[in-house]
Coordinates of N, CA, C and O and ligand atoms in Angstrom, one line a residue:
M1 N 18.7 16.5 -12.4 CA 17.5 15.4 -12.0 C 17.5 14.1 -12.6 O 16.7 15.6 -13.6
K2 N 17.4 13.3 -12.1 CA 16.8 12.3 -13.0 C 15.5 12.1 -12.7 O 15.3 12.4 -11.2
N3 N 14.6 11.4 -13.2 CA 13.2 11.2 -12.4 C 13.1 9.5 -13.2 O 13.4 9.4 -14.2
Y4 N 12.2 8.4 -12.4 CA 11.9 7.3 -13.2 C 10.6 7.1 -12.4 O 10.1 7.6 -11.1
R5 N 9.9 6.6 -13.3 CA 8.5 5.9 -12.9 C 7.9 4.4 -13.5 O 9.0 4.0 -14.4
K6 N 7.2 4.2 -12.3 CA 7.4 2.4 -12.5 C 5.5 2.0 -11.9 O 5.5 3.1 -11.0
E7 N 4.8 1.3 -13.0 CA 4.0 1.1 -12.4 C 3.9 -0.4 -11.7 O 4.6 -2.0 -12.6
L8 N 2.9 -1.0 -11.3 CA 3.5 -2.1 -10.3 C 1.9 -2.6 -9.9 O 0.4 -2.1 -9.7
T9 N 1.4 -3.6 -10.9 CA -0.4 -4.7 -11.5 C -0.3 -5.5 -10.4 O 0.5 -6.1 -9.7
M10 N -1.3 -5.0 -9.0 CA -1.8 -5.8 -8.1 C -3.0 -6.8 -8.0 O -3.8 -6.2 -9.1
N11 N -3.2 -8.4 -8.2 CA -3.8 -8.7 -8.4 C -4.5 -10.2 -6.8 O -4.0 -10.6 -7.1
T12 N -5.1 -9.3 -6.0 CA -5.2 -10.2 -4.9 C -5.7 -11.9 -4.7 O -6.9 -11.4 -5.8
R13 N -5.9 -12.6 -4.1 CA -6.8 -13.6 -4.3 C -7.9 -13.7 -3.0 O -8.9 -14.1 -3.6
Q14 N -7.9 -12.5 -2.4 CA -8.4 -12.3 -0.9 C -9.1 -10.5 -1.5 O -8.3 -10.1 -2.0
R15 N -10.2 -10.8 -0.5 CA -10.9 -9.4 -0.3 C -9.8 -8.8 0.0 O -9.6 -7.3 -0.5
Y16 N -9.5 -8.8 1.5 CA -8.7 -8.1 2.4 C -7.2 -8.6 1.7 O -7.3 -9.9 2.3
Q17 N -5.8 -8.3 2.0 CA -4.6 -9.0 1.6 C -3.7 -7.7 2.6 O -4.2 -6.5 1.5
L18 N -2.6 -7.9 2.9 CA -1.6 -7.4 2.8 C 0.0 -7.9 2.2 O 0.6 -8.7 3.0
I19 N 0.6 -7.3 1.9 CA 1.5 -8.0 0.8 C 2.7 -6.6 1.1 O 3.3 -5.4 0.2
R20 N 4.0 -7.3 1.0 CA 5.8 -6.2 1.2 C 5.3 -6.3 0.1 O 5.9 -7.8 -1.0
I21 N 5.8 -5.2 -0.4 CA 6.1 -4.6 -1.5 C 7.8 -4.3 -1.9 O 8.1 -3.5 -3.2
T22 N 8.6 -4.0 -0.6 CA 10.1 -3.6 -0.2 C 11.2 -4.1 -1.7 O 11.7 -3.3 -2.0
D23 N 11.0 -5.5 -1.9 CA 11.3 -5.9 -2.1 C 11.6 -5.3 -4.8 O 12.6 -4.7 -4.9
Q24 N 10.6 -5.2 -4.7 CA 10.0 -4.7 -5.8 C 10.1 -2.8 -5.6 O 10.7 -2.0 -7.0
V25 N 10.1 -2.5 -4.6 CA 10.5 -1.1 -4.5 C 12.2 -0.7 -4.7 O 12.9 0.3 -5.5
Q26 N 12.6 -2.1 -3.9 CA 14.3 -1.6 -3.9 C 14.7 -1.6 -5.1 O 15.7 -1.8 -5.9
Q27 N 14.2 -2.7 -6.0 CA 14.6 -3.1 -7.8 C 14.0 -2.1 -8.5 O 14.7 -1.7 -9.8
A28 N 12.9 -1.4 -8.8 CA 12.7 0.0 -9.2 C 14.0 1.0 -9.0 O 14.7 1.8 -9.7
L29 N 14.7 1.2 -7.8 CA 15.1 2.0 -7.8 C 16.4 1.9 -8.0 O 17.5 3.0 -9.1
A30 N 16.8 -0.1 -8.0 CA 18.1 0.3 -9.3 C 18.0 0.5 -10.4 O 18.7 0.7 -10.6
D31 N 17.0 -0.4 -10.7 CA 16.3 0.2 -12.3 C 16.5 2.0 -12.5 O 16.8 2.5 -13.6
S32 N 16.3 2.7 -11.8 CA 16.2 3.9 -12.0 C 17.7 4.6 -11.6 O 17.9 6.2 -12.8
G33 N 18.5 3.9 -11.2 CA 20.6 4.3 -11.3 C 20.5 5.6 -10.3 O 21.6 6.3 -10.7
I34 N 19.6 5.6 -9.7 CA 18.9 7.2 -8.5 C 19.8 6.8 -7.3 O 19.6 6.0 -6.9
Q35 N 20.9 7.6 -7.2 CA 21.7 7.6 -5.6 C 21.4 8.1 -4.6 O 21.5 7.8 -3.3
E36 N 20.6 9.0 -5.0 CA 20.3 10.3 -3.6 C 19.1 11.0 -4.1 O 19.0 11.2 -5.1
G37 N 18.1 11.2 -3.3 CA 17.1 11.6 -3.3 C 15.6 10.7 -3.2 O 15.8 10.6 -2.0
L38 N 14.6 11.2 -3.6 CA 12.9 10.7 -2.9 C 12.6 9.5 -3.8 O 12.5 9.6 -5.2
C39 N 12.1 8.6 -3.0 CA 10.8 7.5 -3.8 C 10.2 7.4 -2.9 O 9.7 7.5 -2.1
L40 N 8.9 7.7 -4.2 CA 7.5 8.0 -4.1 C 6.3 6.2 -4.1 O 7.3 6.4 -5.0
V41 N 5.7 6.0 -3.2 CA 5.3 5.0 -3.3 C 3.9 4.9 -3.5 O 3.3 5.0 -2.0
N42 N 2.7 5.0 -3.9 CA 1.7 5.4 -3.6 C 0.7 4.4 -4.2 O 0.5 3.6 -5.5
S43 N -0.5 4.2 -3.5 CA -1.8 3.5 -4.0 C -2.5 4.0 -5.7 O -2.7 5.1 -5.3
M44 N -3.1 4.1 -6.5 CA -3.4 4.7 -7.2 C -5.6 4.0 -7.6 O -5.9 4.6 -8.4
H45 N -5.3 3.8 -6.7 CA -6.6 3.4 -6.3 C -7.7 3.8 -4.8 O -7.0 3.5 -4.0
I46 N -8.4 3.7 -4.2 CA -9.0 4.3 -3.2 C -9.6 3.7 -2.3 O -10.4 4.0 -1.2
T47 N -9.2 2.2 -2.5 CA -10.0 1.1 -1.7 C -8.6 0.5 -1.4 O -9.1 -1.2 -1.4
S48 N -7.5 0.8 -1.3 CA -6.3 -0.2 -1.1 C -5.0 1.0 -0.7 O -5.0 2.3 -1.0
S49 N -4.2 1.0 -0.1 CA -3.2 1.6 0.8 C -1.6 1.1 0.7 O -1.9 0.0 0.1
V50 N -0.6 2.4 0.6 CA 0.4 2.3 0.5 C 1.4 2.7 1.8 O 0.9 3.4 2.2
F51 N 2.0 1.3 3.1 CA 2.5 2.0 4.0 C 3.6 1.2 4.4 O 3.8 0.1 4.0
I52 N 4.4 1.8 5.9 CA 5.3 1.5 6.1 C 4.8 0.6 7.2 O 4.9 1.5 8.3
N53 N 5.7 -0.6 7.5 CA 5.2 -0.8 8.9 C 6.5 -2.5 9.3 O 7.1 -2.7 8.5
D54 N 6.0 -3.4 10.3 CA 6.8 -4.5 10.5 C 6.7 -5.2 10.0 O 5.2 -5.6 9.1
N55 N 7.2 -5.8 9.9 CA 6.8 -7.4 8.6 C 6.6 -8.3 9.7 O 7.4 -9.3 9.7
E56 N 5.9 -8.4 10.4 CA 5.6 -9.2 11.3 C 3.7 -9.9 11.1 O 3.4 -9.3 11.4
S57 N 3.8 -10.9 11.3 CA 2.1 -11.2 11.1 C 1.3 -11.6 12.1 O 0.5 -11.1 11.6
G58 N 2.3 -11.8 13.5 CA 1.0 -11.3 14.1 C 0.0 -9.6 14.2 O -1.1 -9.5 14.6
L59 N 1.1 -9.4 13.7 CA 0.3 -7.5 13.7 C -0.1 -7.4 12.3 O -1.5 -6.7 12.3
H60 N 0.5 -7.7 11.5 CA -1.1 -7.3 9.9 C -2.7 -8.0 10.2 O -3.3 -8.1 10.3
A61 N -2.2 -9.3 11.4 CA -3.8 -9.9 11.8 C -3.9 -9.0 13.0 O -5.2 -8.6 12.2
D62 N -3.6 -8.3 13.6 CA -3.7 -7.3 14.1 C -4.0 -6.1 13.9 O -5.5 -5.7 13.9
F63 N -3.8 -5.6 12.1 CA -4.3 -4.5 11.9 C -5.2 -4.3 11.5 O -6.6 -4.2 11.1
L64 N -5.4 -6.2 10.5 CA -7.0 -5.9 9.5 C -7.3 -6.7 10.5 O -9.2 -6.4 10.8
E65 N -7.6 -7.0 11.6 CA -9.0 -7.1 13.3 C -9.1 -5.6 13.4 O -10.5 -5.2 13.6
W66 N -8.5 -4.6 14.0 CA -8.3 -3.7 14.2 C -9.7 -3.1 12.4 O -10.4 -2.6 13.5
L67 N -9.3 -3.0 12.0 CA -10.3 -2.4 10.6 C -11.3 -2.4 10.9 O -11.9 -1.8 10.1
E68 N -11.4 -3.9 11.1 CA -12.7 -4.4 10.4 C -13.8 -4.4 11.9 O -14.7 -3.8 11.7
K69 N -13.2 -3.9 12.9 CA -14.0 -3.2 13.7 C -14.3 -1.7 13.3 O -15.6 -1.9 14.3
L70 N -12.7 -0.8 12.8 CA -13.8 -0.3 13.4 C -14.1 0.4 12.0 O -15.2 1.1 11.8
A71 N -14.0 -0.2 10.7 CA -15.3 0.0 9.9 C -15.4 -1.8 9.0 O -14.9 -2.2 8.2
P72 N -16.0 -2.5 10.2 CA -16.7 -3.8 9.5 C -17.4 -4.0 8.3 O -18.3 -3.2 7.5
Y73 N -17.2 -5.0 7.2 CA -17.6 -4.8 5.8 C -19.4 -5.5 6.4 O -19.6 -5.0 5.2
S74 N -19.5 -5.9 7.3 CA -20.8 -6.6 7.3 C -22.0 -5.3 7.8 O -22.8 -6.1 7.6
R75 N -21.6 -4.8 8.0 CA -22.4 -3.2 9.2 C -23.0 -3.3 8.0 O -23.0 -2.8 6.3
S76 N -24.3 -2.7 7.6 CA -24.9 -2.1 6.8 C -25.3 -0.7 6.8 O -25.0 0.0 8.1
G77 N -26.2 -0.2 5.9 CA -25.9 1.5 6.3 C -24.9 2.6 6.2 O -24.7 3.8 5.9
Y78 N -23.7 1.9 5.0 CA -22.6 2.6 4.2 C -23.0 3.7 3.3 O -23.6 2.6 2.6
R79 N -23.8 4.1 3.5 CA -24.5 5.1 2.6 C -23.8 5.3 0.8 O -24.2 5.4 -0.1
H80 N -22.4 5.1 1.0 CA -21.7 4.7 -0.3 C -22.3 3.7 -1.2 O -22.4 3.0 -1.5
N81 N -22.6 2.1 -0.1 CA -23.1 1.2 -1.1 C -23.8 1.1 -1.5 O -25.5 0.7 -1.1
V82 N -24.2 2.3 -1.9 CA -25.4 2.1 -3.6 C -24.6 1.5 -4.7 O -24.3 2.1 -5.8
G83 N -25.1 0.1 -5.4 CA -24.7 -0.4 -6.1 C -23.7 -0.9 -6.1 O -22.2 -1.2 -6.7
E84 N -22.8 -0.8 -4.4 CA -21.2 -1.0 -4.6 C -21.4 -1.8 -3.4 O -22.1 -1.2 -2.2
D85 N -20.7 -2.9 -2.6 CA -20.7 -2.7 -1.6 C -19.1 -2.6 -0.7 O -18.5 -3.5 0.2
N86 N -18.4 -1.5 -1.1 CA -17.2 -1.1 -0.9 C -16.8 0.0 0.0 O -15.7 0.5 0.7
G87 N -17.7 0.0 0.7 CA -17.8 1.3 1.6 C -16.9 0.8 3.2 O -16.1 2.2 3.0
D88 N -16.7 -0.3 3.3 CA -15.7 -0.7 4.1 C -14.3 0.0 4.0 O -13.1 -0.2 4.3
A89 N -14.2 -0.4 2.7 CA -12.9 -0.7 1.9 C -12.1 1.2 1.7 O -11.0 1.2 2.2
H90 N -12.9 2.3 1.6 CA -13.1 3.2 1.7 C -12.3 3.8 2.7 O -11.2 4.4 2.6
L91 N -13.2 3.0 3.7 CA -12.4 3.8 5.2 C -11.4 2.8 5.4 O -10.3 3.7 6.1
K92 N -11.5 1.4 5.3 CA -9.9 1.3 6.1 C -8.4 2.4 4.7 O -7.8 1.8 5.9
R93 N -8.8 2.1 4.0 CA -7.3 2.8 3.0 C -7.7 4.6 3.4 O -6.3 4.5 3.9
Q94 N -8.6 4.8 4.0 CA -8.0 6.0 4.5 C -7.5 6.2 5.8 O -6.5 6.8 6.1
I95 N -7.2 5.2 6.8 CA -7.4 5.0 7.8 C -5.7 4.4 7.8 O -4.7 5.5 8.5
M96 N -5.3 3.9 6.4 CA -3.8 3.2 5.8 C -3.3 4.0 5.4 O -1.4 3.9 5.6
G97 N -3.8 4.6 5.1 CA -3.3 5.8 4.0 C -3.2 5.1 2.5 O -3.0 4.4 2.3
R98 N -2.4 6.8 1.8 CA -2.5 6.3 0.7 C -0.8 6.1 -0.3 O -0.7 5.5 -0.8
E99 N -0.3 6.7 0.2 CA 1.4 6.7 0.0 C 2.6 6.9 1.1 O 2.0 6.7 2.2
V100 N 3.3 6.3 1.1 CA 5.0 6.7 1.6 C 6.2 7.4 0.5 O 5.7 7.0 -0.6
V101 N 6.9 7.5 1.8 CA 8.1 7.9 0.7 C 9.0 8.0 1.6 O 8.9 8.5 2.5
V102 N 10.6 7.5 1.1 CA 11.6 7.0 1.4 C 12.9 7.5 1.2 O 12.4 7.9 -0.5
A103 N 13.5 8.6 2.2 CA 14.9 8.8 1.6 C 15.4 7.7 0.7 O 15.8 6.5 1.1
V104 N 16.3 8.2 -0.4 CA 16.9 7.7 -0.8 C 18.2 7.5 -0.5 O 19.1 8.7 -0.5
S105 N 19.5 7.2 -0.4 CA 20.6 7.1 0.3 C 21.9 6.4 -0.2 O 21.4 5.2 0.4
G106 N 23.1 6.9 -1.0 CA 23.7 5.8 -1.6 C 23.3 5.0 -1.8 O 23.7 3.2 -1.8
G107 N 21.9 5.0 -2.9 CA 21.1 4.1 -4.0 C 20.2 2.9 -3.2 O 19.8 2.0 -3.7
Q108 N 20.3 3.2 -1.7 CA 19.4 2.3 -0.7 C 18.2 3.4 -0.3 O 17.9 4.8 -0.1
L109 N 16.7 2.8 0.1 CA 15.9 3.3 0.8 C 16.7 3.0 2.0 O 16.9 2.1 2.6
D110 N 16.6 4.3 2.6 CA 17.3 4.7 4.1 C 16.2 4.3 5.1 O 15.1 5.4 5.6
F111 N 16.1 3.3 5.3 CA 14.7 3.2 6.0 C 15.6 2.4 7.7 O 16.7 2.3 7.7
G112 N 14.5 2.8 8.7 CA 14.6 2.7 9.8 C 14.6 1.1 10.0 O 15.0 0.4 9.4
P113 N 15.2 0.6 11.2 CA 15.9 -1.2 11.5 C 14.5 -1.7 11.1 O 14.9 -2.3 10.6
W114 N 13.3 -1.6 11.4 CA 12.3 -2.2 11.0 C 11.4 -2.3 10.1 O 10.3 -2.5 9.5
E115 N 12.0 -1.4 9.6 CA 10.3 -1.0 8.0 C 10.5 -1.8 7.1 O 11.5 -1.5 6.6
Q116 N 9.3 -1.6 6.6 CA 8.6 -2.6 5.5 C 8.1 -1.5 4.7 O 6.8 -0.8 5.7
I117 N 8.3 -1.8 3.6 CA 7.1 -1.6 2.5 C 6.0 -2.3 2.8 O 6.1 -3.6 1.8
F118 N 4.9 -1.9 2.7 CA 3.9 -3.0 2.6 C 2.7 -2.5 1.3 O 2.0 -1.1 1.2
Y119 N 1.3 -3.1 0.8 CA 0.4 -2.9 0.2 C -0.9 -3.4 0.7 O -0.4 -4.4 1.2
G120 N -1.5 -2.1 0.8 CA -3.3 -3.6 2.1 C -4.0 -3.5 1.0 O -4.0 -1.7 -0.1
E121 N -4.5 -4.2 0.9 CA -5.8 -4.3 -0.3 C -7.2 -5.0 1.1 O -7.0 -5.6 1.7
F122 N -8.4 -4.0 0.2 CA -9.2 -3.9 1.1 C -10.0 -3.9 0.5 O -11.5 -4.2 1.0
D123 N -10.1 -4.5 -1.0 CA -11.6 -4.2 -1.9 C -10.9 -5.0 -3.0 O -11.0 -4.9 -4.1
G124 N -10.5 -6.2 -2.9 CA -9.5 -7.4 -3.8 C -10.3 -8.5 -4.8 O -11.3 -7.5 -5.4
C125 N -9.5 -9.4 -5.2 CA -9.8 -10.1 -6.2 C -10.3 -9.2 -7.6 O -10.8 -10.0 -8.5
R126 N -9.4 -8.3 -7.6 CA -9.9 -7.9 -9.6 C -8.5 -6.6 -9.3 O -6.8 -6.5 -8.4
S127 N -7.4 -6.0 -10.9 CA -6.4 -6.0 -10.4 C -6.5 -4.5 -10.5 O -7.3 -3.3 -11.1
K128 N -5.2 -4.0 -10.2 CA -5.5 -2.9 -9.1 C -3.2 -2.4 -9.3 O -2.3 -3.1 -9.5
R129 N -3.0 -1.1 -9.7 CA -2.1 -0.6 -9.5 C -1.3 -0.1 -8.5 O -2.3 0.6 -7.7
I130 N 0.0 0.1 -8.6 CA 0.4 1.3 -7.4 C 1.6 1.7 -8.2 O 2.5 1.2 -9.4
L131 N 1.6 3.0 -8.2 CA 2.6 4.3 -8.7 C 4.4 4.8 -7.4 O 3.9 4.1 -6.7
I132 N 4.9 3.6 -8.2 CA 6.8 4.4 -8.1 C 7.0 5.2 -8.8 O 7.4 5.3 -9.9
K133 N 7.1 7.0 -7.8 CA 8.4 7.3 -8.6 C 9.3 7.9 -7.7 O 9.3 8.1 -6.6
I134 N 10.4 8.1 -8.5 CA 11.9 8.6 -7.7 C 12.4 9.8 -8.6 O 12.2 9.8 -9.7
I135 N 12.4 10.5 -7.5 CA 13.9 11.3 -8.1 C 15.3 11.4 -7.7 O 14.9 11.8 -6.6
G136 N 15.6 12.2 -7.8 CA 16.7 12.7 -7.4 C 18.4 12.1 -8.5 O 17.6 12.8 -9.4
E137 N 19.3 12.5 -7.8 CA 20.5 11.9 -8.9 C 21.7 11.3 -8.1 O 21.3 10.8 -7.6
Ligands
ZN201 ZN1 -16.5 2.5 -3.8

């Protein structure tokens, strides 16, 4: 069995940002040479997410609006915000998830028809990492 590991570095210009990373993951899969297996993609930080959904800007705006209603940045009273201001970002990340696992078939990410992989940043404007781990043969 082969294995392959790669990190992507993200550095968003905005505090909140949803970024499509399907092409970078597909490139990592091509570099791995693995034809059949599993591909894990996870955020290495506790205030950002990796998730799969539709590549549609209206939906992305809806996600951000919905998350802001659930965990408003400006709400006072986050017990985590002692010397930090990212209590909301931890909650947003928990809702949107840490990682995705995608089947690898015939050297391709074996997606449903509209699936794309996204990085969700909820406390950005600094360097953060995504881990890609692929196992198979
Ligand atoms: Zn924090």
